Coordinates of C-alpha atoms in Angstrom, one line a residue:
Chain A
M1 CA 390.0 215.8 108.2
N2 CA 387.8 218.4 106.8
R3 CA 384.3 217.3 106.4
H4 CA 380.8 218.1 107.4
R5 CA 378.4 215.5 108.5
N6 CA 374.8 216.2 108.7
Q7 CA 372.7 213.8 110.6
P8 CA 369.6 212.6 109.0
D9 CA 367.0 214.3 111.1
G10 CA 366.4 212.0 114.1
P11 CA 364.0 213.1 116.8
G12 CA 365.3 216.6 117.0
A13 CA 369.1 216.6 117.6
T14 CA 371.8 216.9 115.0
L15 CA 375.6 216.8 115.0
K16 CA 378.0 218.6 112.7
V17 CA 381.7 217.9 112.7
S18 CA 384.2 220.4 111.5
G19 CA 387.9 221.1 112.1
E20 CA 391.1 219.2 111.4
E21 CA 392.9 216.4 113.0
G22 CA 393.5 217.1 116.7
D23 CA 391.3 220.2 116.8
I24 CA 387.7 219.3 116.4
T25 CA 384.6 221.4 116.6
L26 CA 381.3 219.6 117.2
T27 CA 378.2 221.6 116.6
L28 CA 375.2 220.2 118.4
S29 CA 371.8 221.6 117.6
G30 CA 368.2 220.8 118.3
R31 CA 366.8 219.1 121.4
L32 CA 369.2 217.4 123.8
D33 CA 366.7 215.1 125.5
L34 CA 366.8 211.3 125.9
A35 CA 365.6 210.7 122.3
G36 CA 368.2 213.2 121.0
I37 CA 371.2 212.0 122.9
T38 CA 370.5 208.3 122.2
I39 CA 371.4 209.0 118.6
L40 CA 374.3 211.4 119.3
W41 CA 376.0 209.8 122.2
P42 CA 377.5 206.7 120.4
Q43 CA 378.7 208.9 117.5
V44 CA 380.3 211.6 119.7
C45 CA 382.0 209.1 121.9
D46 CA 383.3 207.2 118.9
L47 CA 384.6 210.4 117.4
I48 CA 386.4 211.5 120.5
D49 CA 387.9 208.1 121.2
R50 CA 389.0 207.6 117.7
H51 CA 390.7 211.0 117.2
Q52 CA 391.8 211.8 120.7
P53 CA 391.7 215.5 119.9
R54 CA 394.1 218.0 121.6
H55 CA 391.3 220.5 121.6
L56 CA 387.6 219.8 121.4
C57 CA 385.2 222.6 121.0
L58 CA 381.5 221.8 121.6
A59 CA 379.4 224.5 120.0
V60 CA 375.9 224.4 121.5
E61 CA 374.5 227.8 120.4
D62 CA 371.7 226.1 118.5
V63 CA 370.6 223.8 121.2
D64 CA 366.9 224.6 121.9
Y65 CA 366.3 222.3 124.8
C66 CA 368.5 220.5 127.2
D67 CA 367.6 218.4 130.2
G68 CA 369.6 216.3 132.6
T69 CA 370.3 213.6 130.1
G70 CA 371.6 216.2 127.6
V71 CA 373.9 217.6 130.3
G72 CA 375.1 214.0 130.7
L73 CA 376.3 214.0 127.1
L74 CA 378.1 217.3 127.5
L75 CA 379.8 216.0 130.6
D76 CA 380.8 212.8 129.0
C77 CA 382.4 214.8 126.1
E78 CA 384.4 216.8 128.6
R79 CA 385.4 213.7 130.5
R80 CA 386.6 211.8 127.5
T81 CA 388.6 214.7 126.1
T82 CA 390.4 215.6 129.3
D83 CA 391.0 211.9 130.0
G84 CA 392.8 211.7 126.6
G85 CA 394.9 214.7 127.6
G86 CA 393.1 217.3 125.5
T87 CA 391.5 220.6 126.3
F88 CA 387.7 221.1 126.3
E89 CA 385.7 224.1 125.4
L90 CA 382.0 224.5 125.7
R91 CA 380.8 227.4 123.5
G92 CA 377.5 229.2 123.6
L93 CA 375.6 227.3 126.2
R94 CA 372.5 229.2 127.1
E95 CA 372.2 230.6 130.5
E96 CA 369.4 228.4 131.7
F97 CA 371.2 225.3 130.5
A98 CA 374.4 226.5 132.1
R99 CA 372.6 226.7 135.4
L100 CA 371.5 223.1 134.9
R101 CA 375.0 222.1 133.9
S102 CA 376.4 223.7 137.1
Q103 CA 374.3 221.4 139.2
F104 CA 376.5 218.5 138.2
D105 CA 380.0 217.9 139.4
L106 CA 382.3 216.5 136.8
A107 CA 384.9 215.5 139.5
Q108 CA 382.4 212.9 140.8
L109 CA 382.0 211.3 137.5
N110 CA 385.7 210.7 136.8
R111 CA 385.6 207.3 138.3
L112 CA 382.4 205.8 137.2
P113 CA 381.4 202.9 139.5
K114 CA 381.6 199.5 137.9
S115 CA 378.2 198.1 137.1
D116 CA 378.9 194.8 138.9
P117 CA 380.9 195.6 142.0
R118 CA 380.5 192.2 143.6
P119 CA 381.9 189.7 141.3
N120 CA 381.6 186.2 142.6
S121 CA 384.9 184.5 142.5
L122 CA 385.0 180.8 143.4
P123 CA 386.7 181.2 146.8
E124 CA 384.4 184.0 147.7
A125 CA 381.3 182.0 146.7
T126 CA 382.6 179.0 148.6
G127 CA 383.2 181.1 151.7
R128 CA 379.8 182.7 151.5
A129 CA 378.1 179.4 151.1
T130 CA 380.0 177.9 154.0
V131 CA 379.1 180.8 156.3
Q132 CA 375.5 180.6 155.1
T133 CA 375.3 176.8 155.7
W134 CA 376.8 177.3 159.2
R135 CA 374.3 180.0 160.0
A136 CA 371.4 177.9 158.7
L137 CA 372.5 175.0 160.9
W138 CA 372.9 177.2 163.9
D139 CA 369.4 178.7 163.3
L140 CA 368.0 175.2 163.0
V141 CA 369.5 174.1 166.3
T142 CA 368.3 177.2 168.1
F143 CA 364.9 176.9 166.5
T144 CA 364.6 173.2 167.5
G145 CA 365.4 174.1 171.0
E146 CA 363.0 177.0 171.2
L147 CA 360.2 175.0 169.6
S148 CA 360.7 172.0 172.0
V149 CA 360.5 174.3 175.0
A150 CA 357.5 176.1 173.6
L151 CA 355.7 172.8 172.8
L152 CA 356.4 171.4 176.3
R153 CA 355.1 174.5 177.8
A154 CA 352.0 174.2 175.6
L155 CA 351.5 170.6 176.8
R156 CA 351.8 171.6 180.4
R157 CA 349.5 174.6 180.0
P158 CA 347.1 173.8 177.1
R159 CA 345.1 176.9 177.9
S160 CA 347.9 179.1 176.9
V161 CA 347.7 177.9 173.3
R162 CA 345.6 180.1 170.9
W163 CA 343.3 177.3 169.8
R164 CA 341.3 179.6 167.6
D165 CA 344.5 180.1 165.4
V166 CA 345.1 176.3 165.5
G167 CA 341.5 175.8 164.2
L168 CA 342.0 178.3 161.4
T169 CA 345.3 176.6 160.3
V170 CA 343.6 173.2 160.5
E171 CA 340.9 174.5 158.2
K172 CA 343.4 176.1 155.7
A173 CA 345.9 173.2 155.7
G174 CA 343.6 170.3 156.2
V175 CA 340.1 170.9 155.0
D176 CA 341.1 173.0 152.0
G177 CA 343.9 170.5 151.3
F178 CA 341.7 167.5 151.4
P179 CA 340.5 167.4 147.8
I180 CA 344.0 167.5 146.3
V181 CA 345.2 164.8 148.7
A182 CA 342.3 162.6 147.9
L183 CA 342.6 163.1 144.2
L184 CA 346.4 162.5 144.0
S185 CA 346.2 159.4 146.3
F186 CA 343.4 157.9 144.2
L187 CA 345.4 158.5 141.0
V188 CA 348.7 157.1 142.4
G189 CA 346.9 154.0 143.7
L190 CA 345.2 153.5 140.3
I191 CA 348.4 154.0 138.3
M192 CA 350.5 151.8 140.5
A193 CA 347.9 149.0 140.5
F194 CA 347.6 149.3 136.7
Q195 CA 351.4 149.2 136.2
A196 CA 351.7 146.2 138.5
A197 CA 348.7 144.3 137.1
I198 CA 350.1 144.2 133.5
P199 CA 353.2 142.0 134.3
M200 CA 351.5 140.1 137.1
R201 CA 348.7 139.1 134.8
Q202 CA 351.2 137.1 132.7
F203 CA 351.7 134.8 135.8
G204 CA 348.0 134.8 136.8
T205 CA 348.9 136.6 140.0
E206 CA 347.0 139.8 139.5
I207 CA 345.1 139.3 142.7
Y208 CA 348.3 140.1 144.6
V209 CA 348.1 143.6 143.2
A210 CA 345.8 144.1 146.3
N211 CA 348.7 143.1 148.6
L212 CA 351.0 145.5 146.8
I213 CA 348.6 148.4 146.9
G214 CA 347.7 147.7 150.5
L215 CA 351.2 147.5 151.8
A216 CA 352.7 150.2 149.7
T217 CA 349.9 152.7 150.4
L218 CA 349.6 152.2 154.1
R219 CA 353.3 152.0 154.9
E220 CA 354.8 154.4 152.4
L221 CA 352.8 156.1 149.8
A222 CA 350.0 157.7 151.8
P223 CA 352.2 159.3 154.5
L224 CA 354.8 160.4 151.9
M225 CA 352.3 161.8 149.4
T226 CA 350.3 163.6 152.1
A227 CA 353.5 165.1 153.5
I228 CA 354.8 166.2 150.1
I229 CA 351.5 167.9 149.2
L230 CA 351.4 169.6 152.6
A231 CA 354.9 170.8 152.2
G232 CA 354.0 172.3 148.8
R233 CA 350.7 173.8 150.1
S234 CA 351.2 174.7 153.7
A235 CA 355.0 174.9 154.4
S236 CA 355.2 177.5 151.7
A237 CA 352.2 179.3 153.0
F238 CA 353.6 179.4 156.6
A239 CA 356.9 180.7 155.3
A240 CA 355.3 183.4 153.3
E241 CA 352.9 184.4 156.1
I242 CA 355.6 184.7 158.7
G243 CA 358.0 186.2 156.3
T244 CA 355.6 189.0 155.3
M245 CA 354.9 189.6 159.0
K246 CA 358.6 189.9 159.6
I247 CA 359.1 192.4 156.8
N248 CA 356.1 194.4 158.1
E249 CA 357.8 194.5 161.5
E250 CA 354.9 192.6 163.0
L251 CA 357.3 190.1 164.5
D252 CA 359.1 193.0 166.2
A253 CA 355.7 194.3 167.5
L254 CA 355.0 190.8 169.0
T255 CA 358.4 190.7 170.6
T256 CA 358.1 194.1 172.2
M257 CA 354.7 193.2 173.5
G258 CA 356.4 190.4 175.3
L259 CA 355.0 187.7 173.0
E260 CA 357.7 185.5 171.6
P261 CA 357.1 184.6 167.9
V262 CA 357.9 180.9 168.4
P263 CA 355.2 180.1 170.9
F264 CA 352.8 182.6 169.4
L265 CA 353.1 181.8 165.7
V266 CA 354.9 178.5 165.4
V267 CA 353.3 176.4 168.1
T268 CA 349.8 176.9 166.8
R269 CA 350.9 175.9 163.3
V270 CA 352.9 172.8 164.5
L271 CA 349.9 171.7 166.6
A272 CA 347.6 172.2 163.6
A273 CA 349.9 170.1 161.4
L274 CA 350.0 167.4 164.1
L275 CA 346.3 167.2 163.9
V276 CA 345.9 167.5 160.2
T277 CA 348.6 165.2 158.8
P278 CA 347.5 161.9 160.3
L279 CA 343.9 162.7 159.3
L280 CA 344.8 163.5 155.8
T281 CA 347.0 160.4 155.7
L282 CA 344.1 158.3 156.8
F283 CA 342.1 159.6 153.9
A284 CA 345.0 159.1 151.5
N285 CA 345.0 155.5 152.6
L286 CA 341.4 155.1 151.8
F287 CA 341.6 156.8 148.4
G288 CA 344.8 155.0 147.4
L289 CA 343.1 151.7 148.1
L290 CA 340.0 152.8 146.2
G291 CA 342.3 153.6 143.2
G292 CA 343.7 150.1 143.3
S293 CA 340.3 148.6 143.5
V294 CA 339.3 150.2 140.2
V295 CA 342.0 148.2 138.4
L296 CA 341.0 144.9 140.0
L297 CA 337.3 145.6 139.3
S298 CA 338.2 146.1 135.7
L299 CA 339.9 142.8 135.7
N300 CA 336.6 141.2 136.8
Y301 CA 337.4 140.6 140.4
P302 CA 334.6 141.4 142.8
L303 CA 335.2 144.2 145.3
V304 CA 334.8 141.9 148.2
T305 CA 337.7 139.7 147.0
Y306 CA 339.9 142.8 146.8
I307 CA 338.9 143.9 150.3
R308 CA 339.6 140.4 151.7
Q309 CA 342.9 140.2 150.0
V310 CA 343.9 143.6 151.3
Q311 CA 342.8 142.6 154.8
S312 CA 344.9 139.4 154.7
A313 CA 347.9 141.3 153.5
V314 CA 348.2 144.2 155.9
T315 CA 348.2 144.4 159.6
L316 CA 347.1 147.1 162.0
G317 CA 350.8 147.7 162.6
D318 CA 351.3 148.7 159.0
A319 CA 348.6 151.3 159.2
L320 CA 349.7 152.6 162.6
G321 CA 353.3 152.8 161.5
G322 CA 352.3 155.0 158.6
L323 CA 350.3 157.2 160.9
V324 CA 353.1 157.6 163.3
K325 CA 355.4 158.6 160.4
S326 CA 352.9 161.1 159.2
L327 CA 352.8 162.7 162.7
V328 CA 356.6 163.3 162.5
F329 CA 356.2 164.5 158.9
G330 CA 353.6 167.0 160.0
V331 CA 356.0 168.5 162.6
I332 CA 358.8 168.7 160.0
I333 CA 356.5 170.5 157.5
A334 CA 355.2 173.1 160.0
A335 CA 358.5 173.6 161.7
V336 CA 360.5 174.0 158.5
G337 CA 357.9 176.4 157.0
C338 CA 357.9 178.6 160.1
L339 CA 361.7 178.5 160.5
Q340 CA 362.2 179.7 156.9
G341 CA 359.6 182.3 157.5
L342 CA 361.4 183.6 160.6
R343 CA 364.7 183.6 158.7
T344 CA 363.3 185.8 155.9
E345 CA 365.6 188.7 155.0
T346 CA 364.5 192.1 153.7
G347 CA 363.6 192.8 150.1
A348 CA 360.9 192.0 147.7
S349 CA 362.3 188.6 146.7
A350 CA 363.0 187.5 150.3
V351 CA 359.5 186.1 150.9
G352 CA 359.7 184.2 147.7
H353 CA 363.1 182.8 148.7
A354 CA 361.7 181.8 152.1
A355 CA 358.8 179.9 150.6
T356 CA 361.0 178.1 148.1
R357 CA 363.5 177.1 150.8
A358 CA 360.6 175.9 153.0
V359 CA 359.2 173.6 150.3
V360 CA 362.6 172.3 149.2
S361 CA 364.1 171.6 152.6
G362 CA 360.7 170.4 153.8
I363 CA 360.6 167.7 151.1
V364 CA 364.2 166.8 151.5
L365 CA 363.8 166.3 155.3
I366 CA 360.6 164.3 154.8
V367 CA 362.3 161.9 152.4
I368 CA 365.3 161.6 154.8
G369 CA 362.9 161.0 157.7
D370 CA 361.1 158.3 155.7
G371 CA 364.5 156.6 155.2
V372 CA 365.2 156.7 158.9
F373 CA 361.7 155.2 159.6
S374 CA 362.3 152.4 157.2
V375 CA 365.5 151.4 159.1
L376 CA 363.8 151.8 162.4
Y377 CA 360.7 149.8 161.5
Y378 CA 362.9 147.1 160.0
Y379 CA 364.8 146.6 163.3
L380 CA 361.6 147.0 165.4
G381 CA 360.0 144.4 163.2
V382 CA 357.0 146.5 162.4
Chain B
M1 CA 361.3 231.9 134.6
K2 CA 360.1 231.0 131.2
S3 CA 356.7 232.4 130.5
R4 CA 354.4 230.0 128.9
Q5 CA 350.9 230.8 127.9
A6 CA 349.1 227.5 128.4
P7 CA 349.5 225.8 131.8
L8 CA 351.6 222.6 131.8
I9 CA 349.0 220.6 133.7
Q10 CA 345.3 221.4 133.3
V11 CA 342.7 219.5 135.3
T12 CA 339.1 220.1 134.4
G13 CA 336.1 218.6 136.1
L14 CA 338.0 215.7 137.6
T15 CA 335.9 213.3 139.6
A16 CA 337.5 210.4 141.3
A17 CA 335.8 207.4 142.9
Y18 CA 336.5 204.1 144.5
G19 CA 333.6 201.9 143.4
N20 CA 330.5 203.9 144.3
E21 CA 332.2 206.1 146.8
I22 CA 333.1 209.5 145.3
V23 CA 336.3 210.8 146.8
L24 CA 336.9 213.9 144.8
E25 CA 334.2 215.8 142.8
N26 CA 334.6 218.2 140.0
L27 CA 338.1 219.4 140.5
N28 CA 339.5 222.3 138.4
F29 CA 343.0 223.6 138.7
S30 CA 346.1 224.1 136.6
V31 CA 349.8 224.0 137.2
D32 CA 352.1 226.3 135.4
S33 CA 355.5 225.4 134.1
G34 CA 358.3 225.9 136.6
E35 CA 356.2 226.3 139.7
I36 CA 356.2 224.3 142.9
F37 CA 352.6 223.2 143.4
V38 CA 351.4 221.6 146.6
I39 CA 348.4 219.5 147.1
L40 CA 347.5 219.9 150.8
G41 CA 345.0 218.3 153.0
G42 CA 344.3 216.2 156.1
S43 CA 344.6 212.5 156.2
G44 CA 342.2 210.6 154.0
C45 CA 341.0 213.6 151.9
G46 CA 342.2 212.1 148.7
K47 CA 345.6 213.8 148.2
S48 CA 347.3 210.6 147.1
T49 CA 344.3 209.6 145.0
L50 CA 344.5 212.9 143.2
L51 CA 348.2 212.4 142.6
K52 CA 347.5 208.9 141.2
H53 CA 345.0 210.4 138.8
L54 CA 347.5 213.1 137.7
I55 CA 350.2 210.5 136.8
G56 CA 347.7 208.3 135.0
L57 CA 347.6 205.3 137.4
Y58 CA 343.9 205.7 138.1
R59 CA 341.3 206.7 135.5
P60 CA 338.9 209.5 136.5
V61 CA 335.2 208.8 136.5
A62 CA 334.7 212.1 134.8
G63 CA 336.8 215.0 133.7
Q64 CA 340.3 215.1 132.2
V65 CA 343.9 215.7 133.0
L66 CA 345.7 217.6 130.2
I67 CA 349.5 217.5 130.2
D68 CA 350.9 220.0 127.7
G69 CA 347.5 220.0 126.1
I70 CA 347.2 216.3 125.7
D71 CA 344.6 214.2 127.6
L72 CA 346.7 211.8 129.6
H73 CA 344.0 209.2 130.0
E74 CA 343.0 209.2 126.4
A75 CA 346.6 209.0 125.0
E76 CA 347.7 205.7 123.7
G77 CA 350.8 204.0 122.5
D78 CA 353.7 206.2 121.6
L79 CA 352.0 209.4 122.6
R80 CA 351.2 208.0 126.1
L81 CA 354.8 206.8 126.5
R82 CA 356.0 210.3 125.5
L83 CA 353.8 211.9 128.1
L84 CA 354.9 209.4 130.7
R85 CA 358.5 210.2 129.8
T86 CA 357.9 213.9 130.7
M87 CA 356.9 212.9 134.3
G88 CA 359.2 211.6 137.1
I89 CA 357.5 210.2 140.1
M90 CA 358.8 209.8 143.7
Y91 CA 356.5 207.4 145.6
Q92 CA 356.0 207.8 149.3
Q93 CA 358.1 204.8 150.3
G94 CA 360.6 205.3 147.4
A95 CA 359.4 202.2 145.5
L96 CA 363.0 201.4 144.7
F97 CA 363.6 197.9 143.4
G98 CA 364.8 195.9 146.5
S99 CA 366.8 193.4 144.5
L100 CA 368.9 196.0 142.7
T101 CA 371.6 198.3 143.9
L102 CA 371.0 202.1 143.7
L103 CA 373.1 202.3 140.5
E104 CA 371.1 199.4 138.9
N105 CA 367.9 201.0 140.1
L106 CA 368.8 204.1 138.1
C107 CA 370.2 202.3 135.1
L108 CA 367.1 200.1 134.7
P109 CA 364.8 202.6 133.0
L110 CA 367.7 203.8 130.8
E111 CA 368.5 200.3 129.8
E112 CA 364.9 199.4 129.0
L113 CA 363.7 202.7 127.5
S114 CA 366.7 204.0 125.6
E115 CA 369.5 202.6 123.5
L116 CA 372.3 204.4 125.1
P117 CA 375.6 202.7 125.4
E118 CA 376.5 201.2 128.8
T119 CA 379.0 203.8 129.9
A120 CA 376.5 206.6 129.0
R121 CA 373.8 204.9 131.2
R122 CA 376.2 204.6 134.1
L123 CA 377.3 208.2 133.7
L124 CA 373.7 209.4 133.7
A125 CA 372.9 207.3 136.7
T126 CA 375.9 208.5 138.6
M127 CA 375.2 212.1 137.7
N128 CA 371.8 211.9 139.1
L129 CA 372.9 210.1 142.2
A130 CA 375.5 212.9 142.7
L131 CA 372.8 215.5 142.3
V132 CA 370.9 214.1 145.3
G133 CA 374.2 213.5 147.2
L134 CA 374.3 209.7 147.0
A135 CA 377.3 209.3 144.6
E136 CA 379.2 207.7 147.4
H137 CA 376.9 204.7 147.7
P138 CA 376.1 203.4 144.2
H139 CA 376.3 199.8 145.3
R140 CA 374.1 199.9 148.3
Y141 CA 370.8 198.1 148.2
P142 CA 367.7 200.1 149.2
A143 CA 367.3 198.1 152.4
E144 CA 370.8 199.4 153.4
L145 CA 369.7 203.1 153.3
S146 CA 368.0 205.3 155.8
G147 CA 364.5 206.7 155.1
G148 CA 365.8 210.0 153.9
M149 CA 368.4 208.5 151.6
R150 CA 365.8 206.2 150.1
K151 CA 363.6 209.2 149.3
R152 CA 366.5 211.0 147.7
A153 CA 367.4 207.9 145.7
A154 CA 363.8 207.7 144.6
I155 CA 364.1 211.3 143.3
A156 CA 367.3 210.5 141.5
R157 CA 365.5 207.6 139.8
A158 CA 362.6 209.9 138.9
L159 CA 365.0 212.3 137.3
V160 CA 367.1 209.9 135.3
L161 CA 365.0 210.0 132.1
G162 CA 365.1 213.8 132.1
P163 CA 361.4 214.6 133.0
R164 CA 359.9 218.1 133.0
I165 CA 357.5 217.5 135.8
L166 CA 358.4 215.9 139.1
F167 CA 355.6 214.4 141.2
L168 CA 356.5 213.8 144.8
D169 CA 354.2 211.9 147.2
E170 CA 354.9 213.2 150.7
P171 CA 358.6 213.9 150.2
S172 CA 359.2 214.9 153.8
A173 CA 356.8 212.6 155.7
G174 CA 358.5 210.5 158.3
L175 CA 361.8 212.5 158.1
D176 CA 363.3 214.4 161.0
P177 CA 363.3 218.2 160.8
V178 CA 366.9 218.5 159.6
T179 CA 366.5 215.9 156.9
S180 CA 363.2 217.3 156.0
A181 CA 364.7 220.8 155.5
E182 CA 367.4 219.2 153.3
M183 CA 364.7 217.6 151.2
D184 CA 363.0 221.0 150.9
R185 CA 366.3 222.6 149.7
L186 CA 366.8 219.7 147.2
I187 CA 363.3 220.3 145.7
L188 CA 363.9 224.0 145.5
R189 CA 367.2 223.4 143.8
L190 CA 365.6 221.1 141.3
A191 CA 362.8 223.6 140.6
T192 CA 365.0 226.6 140.1
N193 CA 368.1 225.2 138.5
L194 CA 366.7 222.3 136.6
E195 CA 363.5 224.2 135.7
M196 CA 361.5 221.4 137.0
T197 CA 357.9 221.7 137.6
C198 CA 357.2 220.0 141.0
V199 CA 353.8 218.8 142.1
L200 CA 353.9 217.7 145.8
V201 CA 351.5 216.0 148.0
S202 CA 352.2 217.1 151.6
H203 CA 350.7 218.0 154.9
E204 CA 353.9 219.3 156.4
L205 CA 353.3 223.0 157.0
P206 CA 356.9 224.1 157.5
S207 CA 358.0 222.6 154.2
I208 CA 355.0 224.1 152.4
F209 CA 356.0 227.6 153.6
A210 CA 359.6 227.0 152.6
I211 CA 359.0 225.9 149.1
A212 CA 355.5 226.2 147.7
D213 CA 354.6 228.7 145.0
R214 CA 351.0 227.7 145.1
V215 CA 348.8 225.5 147.2
I216 CA 345.5 223.9 146.8
M217 CA 343.8 222.5 149.9
L218 CA 341.5 219.5 149.6
D219 CA 338.8 218.7 152.1
R220 CA 337.2 215.4 152.9
N221 CA 333.7 216.6 153.6
S222 CA 333.4 218.8 150.6
R223 CA 335.3 216.3 148.4
G224 CA 337.0 219.1 146.6
I225 CA 339.3 222.1 146.8
I226 CA 338.4 224.5 149.6
A227 CA 341.3 226.9 149.1
T228 CA 343.8 228.0 146.5
G229 CA 346.7 230.4 146.6
T230 CA 350.1 231.0 148.1
P231 CA 350.8 229.6 151.5
E232 CA 350.4 233.1 152.9
D233 CA 347.0 233.4 151.3
L234 CA 345.8 230.2 152.9
R235 CA 347.1 231.2 156.3
H236 CA 344.9 234.2 156.2
S237 CA 341.9 232.4 154.8
N238 CA 338.5 232.9 156.1
N239 CA 337.5 229.3 155.7
R240 CA 337.2 227.6 159.1
T241 CA 338.7 224.3 158.1
V242 CA 341.7 226.0 156.4
A243 CA 342.2 228.3 159.4
Q244 CA 342.0 225.4 161.7
F245 CA 344.5 223.4 159.7
F246 CA 347.0 226.2 159.7
S247 CA 346.5 227.3 163.4
R248 CA 347.0 223.7 164.6
G249 CA 350.1 223.5 162.6
A250 CA 351.4 226.7 164.0
S251 CA 350.7 225.9 167.6
G252 CA 351.7 222.2 167.4

């Protein structure tokens, strides 16, 4: 091999190759900065790996500028040559660059760390998931216990509760959440009534749409919709608030002041949710029924007929059953949100994870809870 | 030391404000290539604000910051990128990306801003980690590091693109005296051997005496520079505020 290669002038660095097989001289010139080495690095490495030279001479007399990244290139040349069993010679490195070069230790670069040190094999992933699930369950049990104790204490001594905080949470979760609950309930009532009215009209039974809307809204849809909206709005907010507090060491500050986070932060939120959820459910009932009425009005039934029909179809038990359910949903939403907030780990993404987990497990628990209530109400005959 | 005619950083008539509140008024100073330049001052006097103007995060209300003769705040596109590439910044808390390991933290700018092959990126990252003494822990996450290690890792990340100027926001704040002295030695080493120009924000007197070539002192009331010179010059200053700052530091 006896050839010269002149690089087309990139941003400042050029490479010239000379010498014969096994004994190569690479002449670098120009600026060895990030832009320069980006062009040179692949060529140089390729050259060394392809020829595996016995002796590599790197002539750098004409290098005008060299920063840390340039030194990286020099070191990599040396590493590759000596790894292949060759000898390496660096010729004409200027004094100031030599001083820079001396700051870096080649020995430490011989074994480059792998970029992904923690590969996730299936057994490992399974193990991790199992441990995590176990921990999550354990946390849930401890938290339930702590919360129950704290709630009982709050019931015995209501003055120990920070009612101001409860009020603020009621405002944020309830008052601010009202428009969206109202809108969604209205729309769901309307859509459901519309979908039901079309087939029922074929049999002339569209008046029974009122029964359908009444029962479905009071017993199922209003509590469920309200709970799901609250899980999305408030459980995530609770988790993010408490999670950020944890990251900022505010929870540690509370603990060292002798204030336990559960009574101080969680109880207020659970109490607020207990107040807000049934109220919002009540409004969801109203707006769901209103939504249904629009369909029947458009089918030329007078409003009073619709109201009578609803009254005849539903009982007070249906409405109360829905409200009791919503109380439980409220506790689930607040508790899950706070629990996930308290379990926040460190790091920028941790608060996001906590909020996501709060919403997802909140909704799952609500739907499971709803199933349990259905069975319970069936046997109780409600 | 290389002798350069024009200063590397030239600040002329810089005025900084938050809304209507003027924090710094008509600042003029320059930083020469290769020197360790310290911005000193009590809490709330606008040290960090000034630094954020120097690195182009905030726009001055008036005046300009010239880096190598180019106005940082007027530069756009490729020119601005090139200017930014000459600066490495260590933020006070490190500002390492929490979801990435140290190695990944250092590889990220290389990956996004250069077309280097993967091994080259890893080599550069490891090299810089080794420079600050963290080569043993490439796979740790920032949360698993002590405060001092986090700051060193942040310096390594600032160095990875081969900058000429290193900006450090309170490099020794919150560190114990031993670690703080290590940090001083690291900065000195970078300045002398890597020919790095260092601009520091600090209020730690021992470290200023250990490393600073030149100091400017800002003051909250006059919203500007009240003293310039070597640390020794400032120690013997006639200005009452400066004297007070230095005597408190000496006795306390």
